[in-house]
Amino acid sequence: MSANIVSRLLEHYRLHARRLPWREAAPDPYRVWLSEVMLQQTTVATVTPRFARFVERWPTVEALAGAADAEILAEWAGLGYYARARNLIACAREVAARGGFPEDEAELRELPGLGAYTAAAIAAIAFGRRAVVVDTNVARVVARLFSIARPVAEAKAEIRALVERITPKERAGDFAQAMMDLGATICRSKAPRCGECPLRPDCTAFASGTPEAYPVPKAKRDRPHRFGTAWWIERDGALWLVRRPDKGLLGGMAALPGGEWGDAAPMEPVLATVAHGFTHFTLDLAIVARGEPVGEGWWQPLDTISEAGLPTLFRRAVEAVLAQRRMLFAA
Ligand code: SF4
């Protein structure tokens, strides 16, 4: 079964591989690493133009390592999950200091921000090492191939062992990318296109007649809700911005100043409110007018606000206030 899976999958990949800017005839570990970090919890469509901008600005890991933190964080703005950007900076500097990426999966795992998946992906794709690469797409394909009737989070060890079993000694990088492509384009979470799938003859979920029933979805938990206040401090067409502390949520990013986020809604009159979803909680952020600047920061002209590197939450907060203002002037 495994040999058939591999040969059918690789042939399908040869004919139908997605054309992605980080895929090249001779993969560059810097580009593989950067793309994998960007793709963690962000879609290919969002990452593609951002990746192009990143590598145009910093074509090598040494160039990235030499850039200022604030420049990199601003370029990252809008991609979310900002701990990734801080790890990216730390990792680039460590790799540049040691003269390049290590080829060995275990050594790759010692770099800042590189978990099991990313280390395996770089080892396989950039260096052709046999490594077991399991991302969400691969896990779904395997859960269906072998009809694993448990949520992926509970079946991690079993799924990993199965991927290990079917990963070939040669062309492990192509195999990993072929599995990822299959999960992204054919064995989709909803409405899998089994009619176009090269693995259909091996797939037990397809044979069951209800492939989309695998893997079993995990039980939903409500995320807690929080409230926060951001201060709108404006003078002569410029807005007072601060940089958030390096540690913690949105660490090191440009932001509107404001108070702690907690359980109580603010009582002050608000200019606008934006709702935002983080991984572990949802937030209502109220934007409240204030007179005097607070904390260390800078005046950012409103007509260049898009260059401030604001993360999505604060960019939306600014847009909400400006939209309110336009409505008032139009009324
Ligand atoms: S046959 Fe269908 S369910 Fe099975 S791997 Fe292919 S697309 Fe996924």
Short mmCIF file of C-alpha atoms and ligand atoms in Angstrom, two decimals:
data_model
loop_
_atom_site.label_atom_id
_atom_site.label_comp_id
_atom_site.label_asym_id
_atom_site.label_seq_id
_atom_site.Cartn_x
_atom_site.Cartn_y
_atom_site.Cartn_z
CA MET A 1 0.00 0.00 0.00
CA SER A 2 2.72 2.52 0.98
CA ALA A 3 4.68 2.12 -2.27
CA ASN A 4 1.50 2.70 -4.27
CA ILE A 5 0.61 5.76 -2.23
CA VAL A 6 4.05 7.27 -2.73
CA SER A 7 4.33 6.61 -6.46
CA ARG A 8 0.80 7.80 -7.22
CA LEU A 9 1.21 10.88 -5.07
CA LEU A 10 4.59 11.87 -6.53
CA GLU A 11 3.34 11.45 -10.07
CA HIS A 12 0.32 13.61 -9.27
CA TYR A 13 2.64 16.19 -7.72
CA ARG A 14 4.85 16.22 -10.81
CA LEU A 15 1.81 17.10 -12.90
CA HIS A 16 -0.12 19.36 -10.53
CA ALA A 17 2.22 20.94 -7.94
CA ARG A 18 1.08 24.38 -6.85
CA ARG A 19 3.36 27.11 -8.16
CA LEU A 20 4.42 28.98 -5.04
CA PRO A 21 7.10 31.66 -4.83
CA TRP A 22 9.15 29.77 -2.23
CA ARG A 23 9.32 26.61 -4.33
CA GLU A 24 12.37 26.47 -6.55
CA ALA A 25 14.37 23.83 -8.40
CA ALA A 26 17.08 24.08 -5.75
CA PRO A 27 15.27 25.07 -2.56
CA ASP A 28 16.92 27.75 -0.46
CA PRO A 29 16.67 27.02 3.30
CA TYR A 30 16.11 30.72 4.03
CA ARG A 31 13.07 30.86 1.75
CA VAL A 32 11.73 27.52 2.96
CA TRP A 33 12.10 28.60 6.59
CA LEU A 34 10.56 32.05 6.01
CA SER A 35 7.59 30.64 4.11
CA GLU A 36 6.95 27.97 6.74
CA VAL A 37 7.00 30.50 9.57
CA MET A 38 4.67 32.82 7.65
CA LEU A 39 2.29 29.98 6.78
CA GLN A 40 1.77 28.99 10.42
CA GLN A 41 -1.88 29.96 10.96
CA THR A 42 -1.93 32.23 7.88
CA THR A 43 -3.27 31.28 4.45
CA VAL A 44 -1.19 30.80 1.29
CA ALA A 45 -3.17 33.59 -0.42
CA THR A 46 -2.28 36.07 2.35
CA VAL A 47 1.33 34.94 2.64
CA THR A 48 2.21 34.95 -1.08
CA PRO A 49 2.49 38.75 -1.63
CA ARG A 50 3.92 39.33 1.84
CA PHE A 51 6.62 36.71 1.26
CA ALA A 52 7.58 38.40 -2.02
CA ARG A 53 7.95 41.76 -0.26
CA PHE A 54 10.00 40.24 2.55
CA VAL A 55 12.54 38.51 0.29
CA GLU A 56 12.82 41.52 -1.97
CA ARG A 57 13.66 43.67 1.04
CA TRP A 58 15.83 41.05 2.81
CA PRO A 59 17.02 38.51 0.20
CA THR A 60 19.18 36.49 2.62
CA VAL A 61 19.03 35.44 6.24
CA GLU A 62 22.09 37.64 6.88
CA ALA A 63 20.24 40.68 5.49
CA LEU A 64 17.25 39.92 7.72
CA ALA A 65 19.51 39.40 10.73
CA GLY A 66 21.00 42.86 10.19
CA ALA A 67 17.66 44.69 10.03
CA ALA A 68 16.22 46.64 12.96
CA ASP A 69 13.51 44.94 15.04
CA ALA A 70 11.03 47.76 14.39
CA GLU A 71 11.50 47.47 10.61
CA ILE A 72 10.83 43.73 10.63
CA LEU A 73 7.84 44.02 12.97
CA ALA A 74 6.36 46.75 10.76
CA GLU A 75 6.81 44.55 7.67
CA TRP A 76 5.13 41.71 9.57
CA ALA A 77 2.14 43.87 10.59
CA GLY A 78 -1.19 42.34 9.61
CA LEU A 79 0.10 38.76 9.47
CA GLY A 80 -0.91 38.22 13.11
CA TYR A 81 0.55 35.91 15.75
CA TYR A 82 3.35 38.34 16.50
CA ALA A 83 5.35 35.94 18.66
CA ARG A 84 6.30 34.42 15.30
CA ALA A 85 7.88 37.69 14.18
CA ARG A 86 9.92 37.96 17.38
CA ASN A 87 11.11 34.37 16.98
CA LEU A 88 11.86 35.08 13.33
CA ILE A 89 14.22 37.89 14.32
CA ALA A 90 15.94 35.79 17.00
CA CYS A 91 16.27 32.81 14.64
CA ALA A 92 17.66 34.89 11.74
CA ARG A 93 20.35 36.30 14.04
CA GLU A 94 21.31 32.91 15.40
CA VAL A 95 21.49 31.35 11.92
CA ALA A 96 23.57 34.27 10.59
CA ALA A 97 25.92 33.99 13.59
CA ARG A 98 26.50 30.29 12.98
CA GLY A 99 27.04 30.79 9.24
CA GLY A 100 23.88 29.16 7.89
CA PHE A 101 21.04 26.79 8.67
CA PRO A 102 21.97 23.38 10.10
CA GLU A 103 20.82 20.48 7.91
CA ASP A 104 19.98 18.12 10.71
CA GLU A 105 16.39 18.06 12.01
CA ALA A 106 17.42 17.85 15.68
CA GLU A 107 19.76 20.84 15.32
CA LEU A 108 17.09 22.80 13.46
CA ARG A 109 14.75 22.23 16.41
CA GLU A 110 17.15 24.08 18.68
CA LEU A 111 16.66 27.32 16.74
CA PRO A 112 14.24 29.90 18.19
CA GLY A 113 10.62 29.30 17.18
CA LEU A 114 11.23 26.07 15.25
CA GLY A 115 8.86 23.35 16.40
CA ALA A 116 8.74 19.74 15.22
CA TYR A 117 6.81 20.57 12.07
CA THR A 118 8.96 23.45 10.82
CA ALA A 119 12.24 21.68 11.57
CA ALA A 120 11.07 18.57 9.71
CA ALA A 121 9.79 20.64 6.77
CA ILE A 122 13.14 22.48 6.38
CA ALA A 123 15.16 19.26 6.74
CA ALA A 124 13.04 17.50 4.11
CA ILE A 125 12.35 20.31 1.63
CA ALA A 126 15.57 22.33 1.80
CA PHE A 127 18.05 19.54 2.51
CA GLY A 128 16.37 16.39 1.15
CA ARG A 129 16.54 14.62 4.53
CA ARG A 130 14.02 11.94 5.35
CA ALA A 131 11.86 13.70 7.94
CA VAL A 132 8.28 13.16 9.05
CA VAL A 133 6.36 16.29 8.12
CA VAL A 134 2.86 16.61 9.61
CA ASP A 135 0.88 19.81 9.24
CA THR A 136 -2.91 20.23 9.42
CA ASN A 137 -3.38 19.25 5.79
CA VAL A 138 -1.20 16.16 6.04
CA ALA A 139 -2.93 15.10 9.27
CA ARG A 140 -6.34 15.34 7.59
CA VAL A 141 -5.24 13.29 4.56
CA VAL A 142 -3.79 10.57 6.79
CA ALA A 143 -6.83 10.54 9.11
CA ARG A 144 -8.93 9.84 6.02
CA LEU A 145 -6.59 7.36 4.37
CA PHE A 146 -6.68 5.26 7.52
CA SER A 147 -10.17 6.22 8.84
CA ILE A 148 -9.01 7.54 12.19
CA ALA A 149 -12.25 8.17 14.05
CA ARG A 150 -10.81 10.58 16.65
CA PRO A 151 -10.07 14.32 16.66
CA VAL A 152 -6.62 15.06 15.20
CA ALA A 153 -5.42 16.57 18.50
CA GLU A 154 -6.10 13.27 20.27
CA ALA A 155 -4.65 11.10 17.52
CA LYS A 156 -1.35 12.99 16.99
CA ALA A 157 0.92 10.08 17.89
CA GLU A 158 -0.99 7.63 15.71
CA ILE A 159 -1.04 10.04 12.75
CA ARG A 160 2.67 10.73 13.10
CA ALA A 161 3.45 7.01 13.17
CA LEU A 162 1.40 6.51 10.00
CA VAL A 163 3.12 9.39 8.20
CA GLU A 164 6.45 7.90 9.29
CA ARG A 165 5.33 4.60 7.78
CA ILE A 166 4.46 6.01 4.37
CA THR A 167 7.28 8.61 4.06
CA PRO A 168 9.78 7.37 1.43
CA LYS A 169 13.56 7.29 1.93
CA GLU A 170 14.09 9.30 -1.25
CA ARG A 171 12.36 12.55 -2.19
CA ALA A 172 10.97 13.13 1.31
CA GLY A 173 10.71 16.85 0.53
CA ASP A 174 8.61 16.31 -2.59
CA PHE A 175 6.50 13.78 -0.70
CA ALA A 176 5.83 16.28 2.12
CA GLN A 177 4.90 19.04 -0.31
CA ALA A 178 2.74 16.66 -2.33
CA MET A 179 0.82 15.68 0.82
CA MET A 180 0.38 19.32 1.79
CA ASP A 181 -0.87 20.18 -1.71
CA LEU A 182 -3.27 17.26 -1.69
CA GLY A 183 -4.75 18.38 1.64
CA ALA A 184 -5.00 22.00 0.52
CA THR A 185 -6.51 21.47 -2.93
CA ILE A 186 -8.19 18.03 -3.11
CA CYS A 187 -8.59 16.41 0.29
CA ARG A 188 -10.13 19.61 1.61
CA SER A 189 -11.68 19.87 5.02
CA LYS A 190 -15.15 20.31 3.52
CA ALA A 191 -16.21 18.71 0.25
CA PRO A 192 -13.10 16.63 -0.56
CA ARG A 193 -12.67 16.13 -4.32
CA CYS A 194 -12.20 12.37 -4.17
CA GLY A 195 -12.89 12.04 -7.89
CA GLU A 196 -9.58 13.81 -8.62
CA CYS A 197 -7.57 12.17 -5.86
CA PRO A 198 -4.63 9.91 -6.73
CA LEU A 199 -4.97 8.13 -3.37
CA ARG A 200 -8.59 7.09 -3.82
CA PRO A 201 -7.77 3.39 -4.35
CA ASP A 202 -5.98 3.33 -0.95
CA CYS A 203 -8.39 5.51 0.99
CA THR A 204 -10.50 3.75 3.60
CA ALA A 205 -12.54 6.88 4.35
CA PHE A 206 -13.50 7.08 0.67
CA ALA A 207 -14.42 3.39 0.77
CA SER A 208 -16.68 4.09 3.78
CA GLY A 209 -18.77 6.46 1.62
CA THR A 210 -18.46 9.41 4.03
CA PRO A 211 -14.87 10.70 3.71
CA GLU A 212 -15.69 14.12 5.15
CA ALA A 213 -16.67 12.44 8.44
CA TYR A 214 -12.92 12.02 9.09
CA PRO A 215 -11.15 13.28 11.09
CA VAL A 216 -13.77 13.68 13.82
CA PRO A 217 -14.09 17.40 14.73
CA LYS A 218 -13.08 18.34 18.24
CA ALA A 219 -15.73 19.56 20.66
CA LYS A 220 -16.13 23.35 20.52
CA ARG A 221 -15.27 25.43 23.58
CA ASP A 222 -16.41 28.99 24.02
CA ARG A 223 -13.54 31.45 24.15
CA PRO A 224 -13.63 33.90 27.08
CA HIS A 225 -14.47 37.50 26.27
CA ARG A 226 -12.49 40.55 27.35
CA PHE A 227 -12.84 44.31 27.11
CA GLY A 228 -10.13 46.86 26.48
CA THR A 229 -9.70 50.58 25.98
CA ALA A 230 -7.40 52.31 23.50
CA TRP A 231 -6.77 56.03 23.67
CA TRP A 232 -7.13 58.28 20.68
CA ILE A 233 -4.73 61.18 21.23
CA GLU A 234 -4.63 63.44 18.21
CA ARG A 235 -2.83 66.72 17.55
CA ASP A 236 -2.37 68.65 14.30
CA GLY A 237 -3.39 65.72 12.11
CA ALA A 238 -1.10 63.24 13.90
CA LEU A 239 -1.94 60.37 16.24
CA TRP A 240 0.06 59.42 19.35
CA LEU A 241 1.34 55.85 19.01
CA VAL A 242 3.38 53.74 21.39
CA ARG A 243 5.27 50.48 21.13
CA ARG A 244 3.93 47.58 23.17
CA PRO A 245 6.29 45.84 25.61
CA ASP A 246 8.41 43.13 23.96
CA LYS A 247 6.86 40.36 26.04
CA GLY A 248 3.20 39.41 25.77
CA LEU A 249 0.45 39.68 23.21
CA LEU A 250 1.33 41.85 20.16
CA GLY A 251 4.73 42.30 21.83
CA GLY A 252 6.99 44.92 20.26
CA MET A 253 4.29 46.10 17.84
CA ALA A 254 3.18 49.69 17.24
CA ALA A 255 -0.13 50.38 19.00
CA LEU A 256 -2.59 52.94 20.28
CA PRO A 257 -1.86 53.52 23.96
CA GLY A 258 -4.41 52.14 26.40
CA GLY A 259 -5.21 50.36 29.62
CA GLU A 260 -5.10 46.71 30.61
CA TRP A 261 -7.64 44.36 29.05
CA GLY A 262 -10.11 42.91 31.57
CA ASP A 263 -13.61 41.67 32.27
CA ALA A 264 -15.46 45.01 32.49
CA ALA A 265 -16.65 47.19 29.63
CA PRO A 266 -15.40 50.82 29.86
CA MET A 267 -17.87 53.39 31.16
CA GLU A 268 -16.46 56.37 29.21
CA PRO A 269 -18.02 57.68 25.97
CA VAL A 270 -16.37 55.93 23.06
CA LEU A 271 -15.44 57.10 19.56
CA ALA A 272 -15.81 53.59 18.15
CA THR A 273 -15.56 49.93 19.19
CA VAL A 274 -13.98 47.04 17.32
CA ALA A 275 -14.47 43.33 18.01
CA HIS A 276 -11.44 41.13 17.47
CA GLY A 277 -10.77 37.41 17.87
CA PHE A 278 -7.50 36.15 19.32
CA THR A 279 -6.68 32.45 19.63
CA HIS A 280 -7.66 32.18 23.29
CA PHE A 281 -10.17 34.99 23.77
CA THR A 282 -12.28 37.57 21.99
CA LEU A 283 -11.94 41.28 22.63
CA ASP A 284 -14.10 44.36 22.38
CA LEU A 285 -11.73 47.31 22.09
CA ALA A 286 -13.29 50.70 22.83
CA ILE A 287 -11.49 53.74 21.44
CA VAL A 288 -11.73 56.72 23.79
CA ALA A 289 -10.54 60.30 23.16
CA ARG A 290 -7.78 61.65 25.42
CA GLY A 291 -5.99 65.02 25.47
CA GLU A 292 -2.37 64.52 26.47
CA PRO A 293 0.17 61.96 25.22
CA VAL A 294 0.89 59.08 27.59
CA GLY A 295 4.00 56.90 27.80
CA GLU A 296 6.90 56.90 25.37
CA GLY A 297 5.77 57.17 21.78
CA TRP A 298 5.67 59.25 18.65
CA TRP A 299 3.31 61.41 16.62
CA GLN A 300 2.30 59.51 13.49
CA PRO A 301 0.69 61.72 10.81
CA LEU A 302 -2.75 60.28 10.03
CA ASP A 303 -2.06 60.47 6.31
CA THR A 304 0.87 58.04 6.75
CA ILE A 305 -0.82 55.81 9.33
CA SER A 306 -0.61 52.81 6.98
CA GLU A 307 3.20 52.99 7.28
CA ALA A 308 3.18 52.76 11.08
CA GLY A 309 3.20 48.95 11.15
CA LEU A 310 0.03 48.69 13.23
CA PRO A 311 -1.21 45.12 13.74
CA THR A 312 -4.71 44.31 12.51
CA LEU A 313 -6.49 45.11 15.81
CA PHE A 314 -5.17 48.69 15.99
CA ARG A 315 -5.37 49.25 12.23
CA ARG A 316 -9.08 48.39 12.44
CA ALA A 317 -9.47 50.66 15.49
CA VAL A 318 -8.02 53.60 13.56
CA GLU A 319 -10.15 52.82 10.51
CA ALA A 320 -13.29 52.65 12.70
CA VAL A 321 -12.69 56.11 14.17
CA LEU A 322 -11.88 57.63 10.77
CA ALA A 323 -15.00 56.01 9.27
CA GLN A 324 -17.13 57.50 12.07
CA ARG A 325 -15.60 60.88 11.37
CA ARG A 326 -16.31 60.64 7.63
CA MET A 327 -19.95 59.74 8.41
CA LEU A 328 -20.31 62.74 10.73
CA PHE A 329 -18.87 65.11 8.14
CA ALA A 330 -21.07 63.64 5.42
CA ALA A 331 -24.24 63.97 7.53
S1 SF4 B 1 -9.99 9.79 -1.63
FE1 SF4 B 1 -11.00 11.59 -0.85
S2 SF4 B 1 -10.89 11.41 1.37
FE2 SF4 B 1 -9.42 9.95 0.53
S3 SF4 B 1 -7.48 11.04 0.52
FE3 SF4 B 1 -8.42 11.35 -1.48
S4 SF4 B 1 -9.61 13.27 -1.33
FE4 SF4 B 1 -9.08 12.58 0.76
#
